[in-house]
Coordinates of C-alpha atoms and ligand atoms in Angstrom, one line a residue:
M1 CA -7.8 40.5 -60.7
T2 CA -9.8 38.7 -58.0
P3 CA -8.5 35.1 -57.8
S4 CA -10.9 32.2 -58.2
R5 CA -12.5 31.1 -54.9
T6 CA -11.7 27.5 -55.7
D7 CA -8.0 28.1 -56.0
T8 CA -7.0 26.7 -52.7
R9 CA -3.3 26.1 -53.5
A10 CA -2.0 29.6 -52.7
S11 CA -3.1 32.4 -50.5
T12 CA -3.8 35.6 -52.4
H13 CA -5.1 37.8 -49.5
W14 CA -3.0 38.6 -46.4
W15 CA -5.8 37.4 -44.1
Q16 CA -6.0 33.9 -45.6
D17 CA -2.9 32.7 -43.7
A18 CA -2.4 35.6 -41.2
L19 CA -1.2 35.2 -37.7
V20 CA -3.3 37.6 -35.6
Y21 CA -2.8 38.7 -32.0
Q22 CA -5.9 39.5 -30.0
V23 CA -5.5 42.4 -27.6
Y24 CA -8.0 42.6 -24.7
V25 CA -7.2 46.2 -24.2
R26 CA -8.3 46.4 -20.6
S27 CA -5.9 43.7 -19.5
F28 CA -2.9 44.2 -21.7
A29 CA -0.9 47.1 -20.2
D30 CA -1.7 50.2 -18.2
T31 CA 0.4 53.3 -18.8
T32 CA -1.5 55.7 -16.4
G33 CA -1.3 53.7 -13.2
N34 CA -5.0 53.4 -12.8
G35 CA -5.1 49.6 -13.0
V36 CA -6.9 49.6 -16.4
G37 CA -5.1 48.8 -19.7
D38 CA -4.9 51.4 -22.4
L39 CA -3.9 52.0 -26.0
N40 CA -0.6 53.5 -25.0
G41 CA 0.1 50.2 -23.2
I42 CA -0.3 48.4 -26.5
R43 CA 2.1 50.9 -28.1
A44 CA 4.6 50.3 -25.3
H45 CA 4.6 46.5 -25.9
L46 CA 4.4 46.4 -29.7
D47 CA 7.8 44.8 -29.9
H48 CA 6.6 41.9 -27.8
I49 CA 3.7 41.4 -30.3
A50 CA 6.0 41.9 -33.3
A51 CA 8.4 39.3 -32.0
L52 CA 5.6 36.8 -32.3
G53 CA 5.7 37.4 -36.1
V54 CA 2.1 38.5 -36.3
D55 CA 0.5 40.1 -39.3
A56 CA -2.2 41.9 -37.4
I57 CA -3.7 42.8 -34.1
W58 CA -7.4 42.6 -33.3
L59 CA -8.5 45.0 -30.6
N60 CA -11.4 44.0 -28.4
P61 CA -14.0 46.9 -28.4
C62 CA -12.4 50.1 -27.3
Y63 CA -15.3 52.5 -28.0
P64 CA -16.8 54.6 -25.3
S65 CA -18.7 52.2 -23.1
P66 CA -20.2 51.9 -19.6
Q67 CA -18.2 48.6 -19.5
K68 CA -21.2 46.5 -18.4
D69 CA -19.9 43.9 -20.8
H70 CA -16.4 45.3 -21.1
G71 CA -16.9 47.2 -24.3
Y72 CA -19.4 44.9 -25.9
D73 CA -21.9 47.6 -24.8
V74 CA -21.0 50.4 -27.1
A75 CA -22.2 53.9 -26.3
D76 CA -20.6 55.6 -29.4
Y77 CA -19.2 53.7 -32.4
F78 CA -17.1 56.7 -33.5
D79 CA -14.8 57.4 -30.6
I80 CA -12.4 55.8 -28.1
H81 CA -13.3 54.9 -24.5
D82 CA -11.7 57.6 -22.3
E83 CA -9.9 55.1 -20.0
Y84 CA -8.1 53.8 -23.1
G85 CA -7.1 57.0 -24.8
T86 CA -8.4 59.2 -27.6
L87 CA -8.8 59.0 -31.3
D88 CA -5.2 60.5 -31.5
T89 CA -3.8 57.7 -29.4
F90 CA -5.7 55.2 -31.6
D91 CA -4.1 56.8 -34.8
A92 CA -0.7 56.7 -33.2
L93 CA -1.2 53.0 -32.3
V94 CA -2.3 52.1 -35.9
A95 CA 0.8 54.0 -37.2
D96 CA 3.2 52.4 -34.8
A97 CA 1.8 49.0 -35.6
A98 CA 2.0 49.7 -39.4
A99 CA 5.6 50.7 -38.9
R100 CA 6.3 47.1 -37.8
G101 CA 4.3 45.7 -40.7
I102 CA 1.3 45.0 -38.4
K103 CA -2.3 45.7 -39.5
T104 CA -5.0 46.7 -37.1
L105 CA -8.5 45.0 -36.9
M106 CA -11.3 46.5 -35.0
D107 CA -14.1 44.7 -33.2
V108 CA -17.6 45.9 -34.3
V109 CA -20.8 45.0 -32.4
P110 CA -23.8 45.0 -34.7
N111 CA -26.4 43.0 -32.7
H112 CA -26.7 45.5 -29.8
C113 CA -25.3 48.7 -28.3
S114 CA -25.2 50.0 -24.8
S115 CA -28.3 51.1 -23.0
R116 CA -26.4 54.4 -22.7
H117 CA -26.1 54.9 -26.4
R118 CA -27.7 58.2 -27.4
W119 CA -30.1 56.5 -29.8
F120 CA -31.4 54.2 -27.0
L121 CA -31.8 57.0 -24.6
D122 CA -33.8 58.9 -27.3
A123 CA -35.9 55.7 -27.8
L124 CA -36.7 55.5 -24.1
A125 CA -37.7 59.1 -24.1
S126 CA -39.9 58.7 -27.2
S127 CA -43.3 57.2 -27.4
P128 CA -44.3 53.7 -28.7
G129 CA -44.4 53.6 -32.4
S130 CA -41.8 56.5 -32.8
P131 CA -38.9 56.3 -35.3
E132 CA -36.6 56.4 -32.3
R133 CA -38.0 53.2 -31.0
A134 CA -38.1 51.6 -34.4
R135 CA -34.2 51.3 -34.4
F136 CA -34.6 48.7 -31.6
Y137 CA -37.0 45.9 -30.7
F138 CA -39.7 47.6 -28.6
R139 CA -42.9 45.6 -28.2
D140 CA -46.0 45.8 -26.0
G141 CA -46.0 43.6 -23.0
K142 CA -48.6 40.9 -22.5
G143 CA -51.3 40.7 -19.9
P144 CA -53.2 43.5 -18.1
R145 CA -51.1 46.7 -18.3
G146 CA -48.5 44.8 -20.2
T147 CA -46.8 43.4 -17.2
E148 CA -45.6 40.2 -18.9
P149 CA -42.7 40.2 -21.4
P150 CA -43.8 40.1 -25.1
N151 CA -42.5 36.6 -25.6
N152 CA -40.6 33.8 -23.7
W153 CA -37.1 34.5 -25.1
Q154 CA -34.3 34.1 -22.6
A155 CA -31.1 36.2 -22.5
A156 CA -27.8 34.5 -23.3
F157 CA -26.3 35.6 -20.0
G158 CA -29.4 34.7 -17.9
G159 CA -32.9 35.9 -17.2
S160 CA -35.6 37.1 -19.7
A161 CA -34.4 38.7 -22.9
W162 CA -36.9 41.5 -22.3
T163 CA -36.8 44.5 -20.0
R164 CA -39.6 47.0 -19.4
A165 CA -39.0 50.3 -21.0
T166 CA -40.0 52.1 -17.8
A167 CA -39.5 50.7 -14.4
D168 CA -42.8 52.3 -13.3
S169 CA -45.5 49.8 -14.4
D170 CA -48.2 52.4 -13.5
L171 CA -47.2 54.5 -16.5
D172 CA -49.0 54.2 -19.8
D173 CA -45.9 52.9 -21.6
I174 CA -46.4 49.1 -21.7
Q175 CA -43.5 48.5 -23.9
W176 CA -40.5 46.3 -23.3
Y177 CA -37.2 46.1 -25.2
L178 CA -35.2 43.1 -26.4
G179 CA -31.6 42.4 -25.2
T180 CA -30.3 39.1 -26.4
F181 CA -27.3 39.3 -24.0
T182 CA -28.1 41.6 -21.0
P183 CA -30.6 44.4 -20.3
H184 CA -27.6 46.8 -20.7
Q185 CA -27.3 45.7 -24.4
P186 CA -30.5 46.5 -26.3
D187 CA -30.7 44.7 -29.7
F188 CA -30.7 46.8 -32.8
D189 CA -33.3 46.1 -35.5
Q190 CA -31.0 45.7 -38.5
T191 CA -33.9 46.1 -40.9
N192 CA -34.1 49.8 -39.9
T193 CA -32.5 52.1 -42.4
D194 CA -31.0 54.5 -39.8
V195 CA -29.2 51.5 -38.2
Q196 CA -28.0 50.3 -41.6
A197 CA -26.7 53.7 -42.5
M198 CA -25.0 54.1 -39.2
F199 CA -23.1 50.8 -39.5
A200 CA -22.0 51.7 -43.1
D201 CA -20.6 54.9 -41.6
V202 CA -18.9 53.0 -38.8
L203 CA -17.1 50.7 -41.3
R204 CA -15.9 53.7 -43.4
F205 CA -15.0 55.8 -40.4
W206 CA -12.5 53.2 -39.1
F207 CA -11.3 52.3 -42.6
D208 CA -10.5 55.9 -43.0
R209 CA -8.3 55.7 -39.8
G210 CA -6.3 52.9 -41.3
V211 CA -8.1 49.8 -39.9
E212 CA -7.8 46.9 -42.3
G213 CA -10.8 44.9 -41.2
F214 CA -13.3 43.9 -38.6
R215 CA -14.0 41.1 -36.3
V216 CA -17.8 41.2 -36.3
D217 CA -19.2 40.3 -32.9
A218 CA -22.1 37.9 -32.3
I219 CA -23.5 37.5 -35.8
T220 CA -25.6 34.5 -34.6
P221 CA -28.7 36.5 -33.4
V222 CA -28.5 39.3 -36.0
G223 CA -31.7 38.9 -38.1
K224 CA -34.9 37.8 -36.4
D225 CA -38.3 36.5 -37.3
P226 CA -40.1 39.8 -37.5
A227 CA -43.1 38.3 -35.7
L228 CA -40.9 37.4 -32.7
P229 CA -43.0 34.3 -31.9
D230 CA -42.6 32.4 -28.6
Q231 CA -39.6 30.0 -28.6
P232 CA -40.8 26.4 -28.8
P233 CA -40.3 24.5 -25.5
V234 CA -36.8 23.0 -24.9
G235 CA -35.8 19.7 -23.2
P236 CA -34.1 19.6 -19.8
E237 CA -30.8 18.9 -21.6
I238 CA -30.7 22.6 -22.7
G239 CA -29.1 24.6 -19.9
T240 CA -29.3 28.3 -18.9
F241 CA -26.5 29.2 -21.3
D242 CA -27.8 27.3 -24.3
I243 CA -31.5 28.3 -24.5
T244 CA -30.8 31.4 -26.6
W245 CA -28.7 29.5 -29.1
V246 CA -31.5 27.0 -29.9
N247 CA -34.1 29.7 -30.5
P248 CA -35.1 29.2 -34.2
Y249 CA -36.5 32.7 -34.4
T250 CA -33.3 34.5 -33.7
V251 CA -30.4 32.1 -34.5
F252 CA -28.7 32.0 -37.9
R253 CA -31.7 33.4 -39.7
D254 CA -31.9 34.2 -43.4
E255 CA -32.6 37.8 -42.4
G256 CA -29.0 38.0 -41.1
H257 CA -27.6 37.2 -44.6
E258 CA -29.2 40.4 -45.9
V259 CA -27.3 42.4 -43.3
W260 CA -23.9 40.9 -44.3
R261 CA -24.5 41.4 -48.0
R262 CA -25.0 45.1 -47.3
W263 CA -21.9 45.3 -45.2
R264 CA -19.9 43.4 -47.9
T265 CA -21.1 46.0 -50.5
V266 CA -19.8 48.8 -48.3
I267 CA -16.4 47.1 -47.9
D268 CA -16.1 46.2 -51.6
E269 CA -17.0 49.7 -52.6
Y270 CA -14.4 51.2 -50.2
G271 CA -11.9 48.7 -51.4
A272 CA -12.5 49.6 -55.0
S273 CA -11.5 53.2 -54.4
H274 CA -8.5 52.1 -52.3
P275 CA -6.7 49.5 -54.4
D276 CA -3.7 49.4 -52.1
R277 CA -5.9 48.0 -49.3
D278 CA -7.0 44.4 -48.8
L279 CA -10.0 44.8 -46.4
M280 CA -11.9 42.0 -44.6
M281 CA -14.4 41.1 -42.1
V282 CA -14.4 37.9 -40.0
A283 CA -17.5 36.5 -38.4
E284 CA -17.7 35.5 -34.8
A285 CA -20.2 32.7 -34.5
Y286 CA -20.1 29.2 -32.9
A287 CA -20.7 27.1 -36.0
T288 CA -18.7 24.2 -34.7
R289 CA -19.8 20.8 -36.1
R290 CA -22.1 22.6 -38.5
P291 CA -19.9 23.3 -41.5
E292 CA -23.0 24.2 -43.6
L293 CA -23.2 27.4 -41.5
T294 CA -19.7 28.5 -42.3
R295 CA -20.4 27.8 -46.0
A296 CA -23.5 29.9 -45.9
F297 CA -22.0 32.9 -44.1
T298 CA -18.8 33.0 -46.2
R299 CA -20.5 33.1 -49.5
Q300 CA -18.8 35.3 -52.0
D301 CA -20.9 38.4 -51.1
E302 CA -20.8 37.9 -47.3
F303 CA -18.0 37.4 -44.8
H304 CA -14.4 36.9 -46.0
Q305 CA -13.8 34.5 -43.2
M306 CA -15.5 32.9 -40.2
F307 CA -13.9 31.8 -36.9
A308 CA -13.3 28.1 -36.7
F309 CA -13.7 27.4 -32.9
D310 CA -13.6 23.6 -33.6
L311 CA -10.0 23.0 -32.3
M312 CA -10.7 25.3 -29.3
L313 CA -13.8 23.3 -28.3
T314 CA -12.5 19.8 -29.1
P315 CA -11.9 17.3 -26.3
W316 CA -8.4 15.7 -26.2
H317 CA -9.5 12.8 -28.2
K318 CA -8.4 11.5 -31.6
E319 CA -11.7 11.3 -33.5
S320 CA -12.8 14.7 -32.1
V321 CA -9.6 16.4 -33.2
E322 CA -9.8 14.8 -36.6
R323 CA -13.4 15.9 -37.0
A324 CA -12.5 19.4 -36.0
L325 CA -9.8 19.5 -38.7
G326 CA -11.7 17.6 -41.3
D327 CA -14.8 19.7 -41.1
I328 CA -12.9 22.9 -41.7
I329 CA -10.3 21.9 -44.2
G330 CA -13.2 20.3 -46.1
I331 CA -14.9 23.7 -46.4
L332 CA -11.6 25.3 -47.4
D333 CA -11.1 22.7 -50.2
E334 CA -14.6 23.1 -51.4
T335 CA -15.0 26.8 -51.3
G336 CA -11.5 28.3 -51.0
V337 CA -12.6 30.2 -47.9
A338 CA -9.8 30.1 -45.4
P339 CA -10.9 29.7 -41.8
A340 CA -9.8 31.8 -38.8
W341 CA -8.6 29.2 -36.3
T342 CA -8.3 30.0 -32.7
L343 CA -7.5 28.1 -29.5
N344 CA -8.2 30.8 -27.0
N345 CA -10.2 34.0 -26.6
H346 CA -11.6 36.3 -24.0
D347 CA -14.8 34.2 -23.6
T348 CA -13.1 30.8 -23.1
Q349 CA -11.3 29.1 -20.3
R350 CA -7.5 29.2 -21.1
I351 CA -6.1 26.2 -22.9
V352 CA -3.6 25.0 -20.3
T353 CA -6.4 24.8 -17.8
R354 CA -9.0 23.4 -20.2
L355 CA -6.8 20.5 -21.4
G356 CA -5.7 19.8 -17.8
R357 CA -9.2 19.1 -16.7
P358 CA -10.1 15.5 -15.8
E359 CA -12.8 15.4 -18.4
A360 CA -10.7 16.7 -21.2
E361 CA -10.3 13.3 -22.8
D362 CA -14.1 12.6 -22.7
P363 CA -15.3 12.7 -26.3
E364 CA -18.7 13.9 -25.0
S365 CA -17.1 16.8 -23.1
W366 CA -17.4 20.2 -24.6
T367 CA -14.4 21.7 -22.9
G368 CA -14.3 25.2 -24.3
N369 CA -17.1 27.0 -22.6
A370 CA -16.0 28.6 -19.4
L371 CA -19.4 30.0 -18.5
S372 CA -20.3 27.3 -16.0
T373 CA -17.2 25.4 -15.1
T374 CA -15.1 25.5 -11.9
G375 CA -11.4 24.9 -11.2
T376 CA -11.1 21.5 -9.4
D377 CA -8.7 18.7 -10.1
I378 CA -6.8 20.4 -12.8
D379 CA -3.4 19.1 -13.8
L380 CA -1.7 22.2 -15.1
E381 CA 1.5 20.4 -16.1
L382 CA -0.4 18.0 -18.3
G383 CA -2.5 20.9 -19.6
D384 CA 0.6 22.8 -20.5
R385 CA 2.1 19.8 -22.5
R386 CA -1.2 19.2 -24.3
A387 CA -1.6 22.9 -25.0
R388 CA 1.8 23.0 -26.7
A389 CA 1.0 19.9 -28.7
L390 CA -2.4 21.2 -29.9
T391 CA -1.0 24.7 -30.5
A392 CA 1.8 23.2 -32.6
L393 CA -0.9 21.5 -34.7
A394 CA -2.9 24.7 -35.1
F395 CA 0.2 26.6 -36.3
A396 CA 0.4 24.1 -39.2
V397 CA -3.1 24.1 -40.5
P398 CA -4.1 26.2 -43.5
G399 CA -6.0 29.4 -42.6
S400 CA -5.3 32.2 -40.3
L401 CA -4.6 31.7 -36.6
Y402 CA -5.7 34.1 -33.9
L403 CA -3.7 34.1 -30.7
Y404 CA -5.2 35.5 -27.5
Q405 CA -2.9 37.7 -25.4
G406 CA -1.3 35.7 -22.6
E407 CA -1.5 32.3 -24.3
E408 CA 2.1 32.9 -25.4
L409 CA 3.0 33.1 -21.7
G410 CA 1.1 29.9 -20.9
L411 CA -1.3 31.7 -18.5
P412 CA -3.8 29.5 -16.8
E413 CA -7.4 30.3 -16.0
V414 CA -7.7 32.1 -12.7
F415 CA -10.5 30.8 -10.4
D416 CA -9.5 32.5 -7.2
I417 CA -11.3 35.8 -7.7
P418 CA -13.4 37.1 -4.8
D419 CA -17.1 37.4 -5.7
D420 CA -17.0 41.1 -5.1
R421 CA -14.2 41.6 -7.5
R422 CA -15.8 39.6 -10.3
E423 CA -17.0 41.8 -13.1
D424 CA -18.5 39.6 -15.8
P425 CA -22.2 40.1 -16.1
V426 CA -22.5 36.3 -16.6
F427 CA -21.6 35.9 -12.9
H428 CA -23.9 38.6 -11.6
L429 CA -26.9 37.9 -13.8
T430 CA -26.9 34.2 -12.9
D431 CA -26.1 34.7 -9.2
G432 CA -22.9 32.8 -9.6
E433 CA -24.4 29.8 -11.4
G434 CA -22.0 30.8 -14.2
L435 CA -18.5 31.6 -13.1
G436 CA -18.1 33.8 -16.1
R437 CA -15.1 34.9 -18.1
D438 CA -13.1 37.1 -15.7
G439 CA -10.6 34.2 -15.2
C440 CA -9.2 34.5 -18.7
R441 CA -9.1 38.3 -18.6
I442 CA -6.7 38.9 -15.7
P443 CA -4.2 41.7 -16.4
L444 CA -1.0 40.4 -18.0
P445 CA 2.2 39.9 -16.1
W446 CA 5.1 41.6 -17.8
S447 CA 7.7 41.5 -15.0
T448 CA 8.1 40.0 -11.5
E449 CA 7.6 43.3 -9.8
A450 CA 4.5 42.9 -7.6
A451 CA 4.5 46.6 -6.8
T452 CA 3.5 47.5 -10.4
S453 CA 1.1 44.6 -10.7
F454 CA 3.8 42.5 -12.3
G455 CA 4.7 45.2 -14.7
F456 CA 1.1 45.6 -15.9
S457 CA 0.9 49.2 -14.6
T458 CA 3.3 52.0 -15.1
P459 CA 3.0 54.2 -12.0
A460 CA 1.0 57.5 -12.3
R461 CA 2.9 60.8 -12.3
D462 CA 2.6 60.9 -8.5
G463 CA 4.1 57.4 -8.2
S464 CA 0.9 55.7 -7.3
V465 CA -0.2 52.4 -8.7
G466 CA -3.9 51.5 -8.6
E467 CA -5.2 47.9 -8.0
P468 CA -5.5 46.1 -11.3
W469 CA -9.1 46.0 -12.4
L470 CA -9.1 42.2 -11.8
P471 CA -6.9 40.8 -9.1
Q472 CA -3.8 38.9 -10.2
P473 CA -2.8 35.8 -8.4
R474 CA 0.5 35.7 -6.4
V475 CA 2.0 33.2 -8.9
W476 CA 1.5 35.6 -11.8
G477 CA 5.2 36.7 -11.7
T478 CA 6.4 33.2 -12.6
Y479 CA 4.6 33.6 -16.0
A480 CA 6.1 37.1 -16.6
A481 CA 7.4 37.9 -20.1
T482 CA 10.7 38.9 -18.6
E483 CA 11.1 35.6 -16.8
Q484 CA 10.5 33.6 -20.0
A485 CA 12.8 35.6 -22.3
G486 CA 15.9 33.7 -23.0
D487 CA 14.5 30.4 -21.6
D488 CA 14.4 27.9 -24.4
E489 CA 11.9 25.7 -22.5
S490 CA 9.5 28.6 -21.9
M491 CA 6.1 28.9 -23.6
L492 CA 7.2 32.2 -25.1
A493 CA 10.2 30.6 -26.7
F494 CA 7.9 27.8 -28.0
Y495 CA 5.6 30.5 -29.7
H496 CA 8.6 32.2 -31.2
R497 CA 9.8 28.9 -32.7
L498 CA 6.5 27.8 -34.0
S499 CA 5.7 31.2 -35.5
A500 CA 9.0 31.1 -37.4
A501 CA 8.4 27.5 -38.5
R502 CA 4.9 28.4 -39.7
R503 CA 6.3 31.1 -41.9
V504 CA 9.0 28.9 -43.4
H505 CA 7.4 25.4 -43.5
A506 CA 3.6 25.8 -43.4
V507 CA 2.4 28.9 -45.2
P508 CA 4.5 28.4 -48.4
N509 CA 2.7 25.1 -48.8
G510 CA -0.5 26.8 -49.8
L511 CA -4.0 26.3 -48.5
H512 CA -4.7 22.6 -49.2
A513 CA -4.3 20.0 -46.5
E514 CA -5.5 16.5 -45.8
L515 CA -5.8 14.3 -42.8
V516 CA -3.4 11.3 -42.7
D517 CA -4.1 8.2 -40.6
F518 CA -0.9 7.1 -38.8
G519 CA -2.8 4.7 -36.5
P520 CA -4.3 4.8 -33.0
G521 CA -3.5 7.7 -30.7
L522 CA -2.1 9.8 -33.5
V523 CA -3.5 12.6 -35.6
G524 CA -1.8 13.3 -38.9
L525 CA -2.0 16.2 -41.3
R526 CA -0.3 16.8 -44.5
R527 CA 0.1 20.2 -46.1
G528 CA 2.3 19.9 -49.2
S529 CA 5.7 18.9 -48.1
L530 CA 4.8 19.4 -44.4
V531 CA 3.6 16.5 -42.4
V532 CA 2.5 17.0 -38.8
V533 CA 1.9 14.3 -36.3
L534 CA 0.2 14.8 -32.9
N535 CA 0.4 12.1 -30.3
L536 CA -2.5 12.3 -27.9
T537 CA -1.5 9.5 -25.7
D538 CA 0.9 9.2 -22.7
E539 CA 3.3 6.9 -24.5
A540 CA 5.7 7.3 -27.4
I541 CA 4.2 5.9 -30.6
A542 CA 5.7 5.0 -34.0
P543 CA 3.5 6.3 -36.8
A544 CA 2.2 3.4 -38.9
P545 CA 3.7 3.2 -42.4
T546 CA 1.6 5.3 -44.8
V547 CA 1.6 5.1 -48.6
G548 CA 3.5 7.9 -50.1
I549 CA 5.0 9.3 -46.8
D550 CA 8.4 8.2 -45.6
L551 CA 8.9 9.9 -42.3
S552 CA 12.2 8.2 -41.7
A553 CA 13.6 10.2 -44.6
A554 CA 12.0 13.5 -43.6
T555 CA 13.6 16.3 -41.7
V556 CA 12.2 17.2 -38.3
V557 CA 11.6 21.0 -38.5
A558 CA 9.7 21.8 -35.4
A559 CA 8.1 20.2 -32.4
S560 CA 6.0 21.0 -29.3
T561 CA 9.0 20.3 -27.1
A562 CA 12.0 22.5 -26.8
S563 CA 14.2 19.9 -28.4
P564 CA 12.8 18.2 -31.5
A565 CA 15.0 15.2 -30.7
A566 CA 13.0 14.7 -27.4
A567 CA 9.7 14.7 -29.4
V568 CA 10.8 12.1 -31.9
A569 CA 13.2 9.4 -30.7
S570 CA 13.8 6.1 -32.5
G571 CA 11.1 7.0 -35.0
R572 CA 8.5 7.4 -32.2
I573 CA 6.5 10.5 -31.5
G574 CA 6.8 11.4 -27.9
A575 CA 3.9 11.3 -25.5
C576 CA 1.6 14.3 -25.7
S577 CA 3.7 15.9 -28.4
T578 CA 3.5 17.2 -31.9
V579 CA 6.3 16.9 -34.5
W580 CA 6.6 18.7 -37.8
F581 CA 8.3 16.8 -40.6
D582 CA 9.4 18.3 -43.9
L583 CA 9.4 15.7 -46.7
G584 CA 11.6 18.0 -48.8
R585 CA 9.4 18.1 -51.9
Ligands
LIG1 C1 -19.2 37.8 -28.0 C2 -18.1 38.5 -27.3 O1 -16.9 37.8 -27.6 C3 -18.5 38.5 -25.9 O2 -17.4 38.8 -25.1 C4 -19.7 39.3 -25.6 O3 -20.1 39.2 -24.3 C5 -20.8 38.9 -26.5 N1 -20.4 38.6 -27.9 C6 -21.9 40.0 -26.6 O4 -21.4 41.1 -27.3

């Protein structure tokens, strides 16, 4: 029987309190010596992932793709990118993961495909008004011979959102196509029945291969005002990377809900004939500080979950952290929908760098977005301490938690990438105004051996090792997994401890939590018998007495420092630390 959505006390679906590990396939591990990660690389390191105690892996898109946006430009939704492996390799990965009790989640991209997708090539070759063009947004250009774009919409990664269907403006075809992100990613029209049928097939195809759910990419612009009116003028405070996201004709539209209801029907129908499965889809959208959006998109017949980026984007500042927590646990209490928390992903500056930035404490700063920031004056040691403290908090909060590969190694953002090695379209489409996201996607260091790109690459049969697709900094070896193993103070050991503590002291307490005010500088959270206190300041602080909570009688069960005793001495929470107390009831 389906449990009531208002029962927030216990989790009844695996994904409600899952720990999920995000694998950015290209940068995880390369088993062919070509400098590009692959699916066999994930298989080779599954023990590393399993040791983190995760319930599932989420694979960034691994479909055939020209890699103009590293897989978010899908050329075929029913196959595997040849650099990564084959459908057989994929099946073997799903089986190997399942053998360790780990489920597999796919990434699915509904807003757009690649400009090399067969349907789009067919559309370009077809005439205006054809069924082939109706799957996308083709519209006539404005002005004499249609030389102006159909409207003023801007692309998320820079420039106009419109591209002429033919480069030769003398031809009769005066149509343009819409690409919300880049010209290489034409937007689908999700009201088109061919498109709807294809995505239903996509979901079923991967469910048939054992996938347990989907991270659904970029739901924000799915569903548009069919008239595609000009976007109203925006003020100067709206920068290049924000214009798209304030366009009322393409952002969080009601038309989108219709798409997700259809998807949910497909999933529920599949689930009904596979009672042993517990399938899900989680929405990727930046709904931070707008809880009403999460409520709307996680209605019973839409997404099972939505990402909560609130803690990822929060400045290092008490009220901001409290608001991030409060907004989301409020939704959980009200609706029973468990959030998908995350502190890092492949689009965001890595946490140790982010929290080491001079402006990290500024309540007005919006630290998460790496699109336009540079790497000056960063205190990585401070960032590391703060990262552990915030991560320790995130491990305690109800909901699932998505880890991004490399955060368990404490990897910093890499800024020192020559322009000609940068790959992110954000960098190229803005002429470097936006640094882009390459710095959080550097191939992982597994060992200290520089000759194999710090263990990222296994040499090819002839012994050769290609350059990693993004250059690794010289210091990379110091973060290597092999270096951290057995070191109690390491980030890796910290993740192992926290994951175990989460399983024993957090998850069994169910899905209800509340904020507790322990006084200035401290953020407190209670989840059943677990009380967690984060000290955001540079000094040790004793929590103020709080009705019903006697911390002096509680047991310290985890902390952000290697030794819990160091994090709580004489009843005071250490500077920049988080402590977990179990009240024992
Ligand atoms: C969000 C993805 O996380 C990002 O990497 C991608 O560039 C955009 N969506 C477009 O698909």
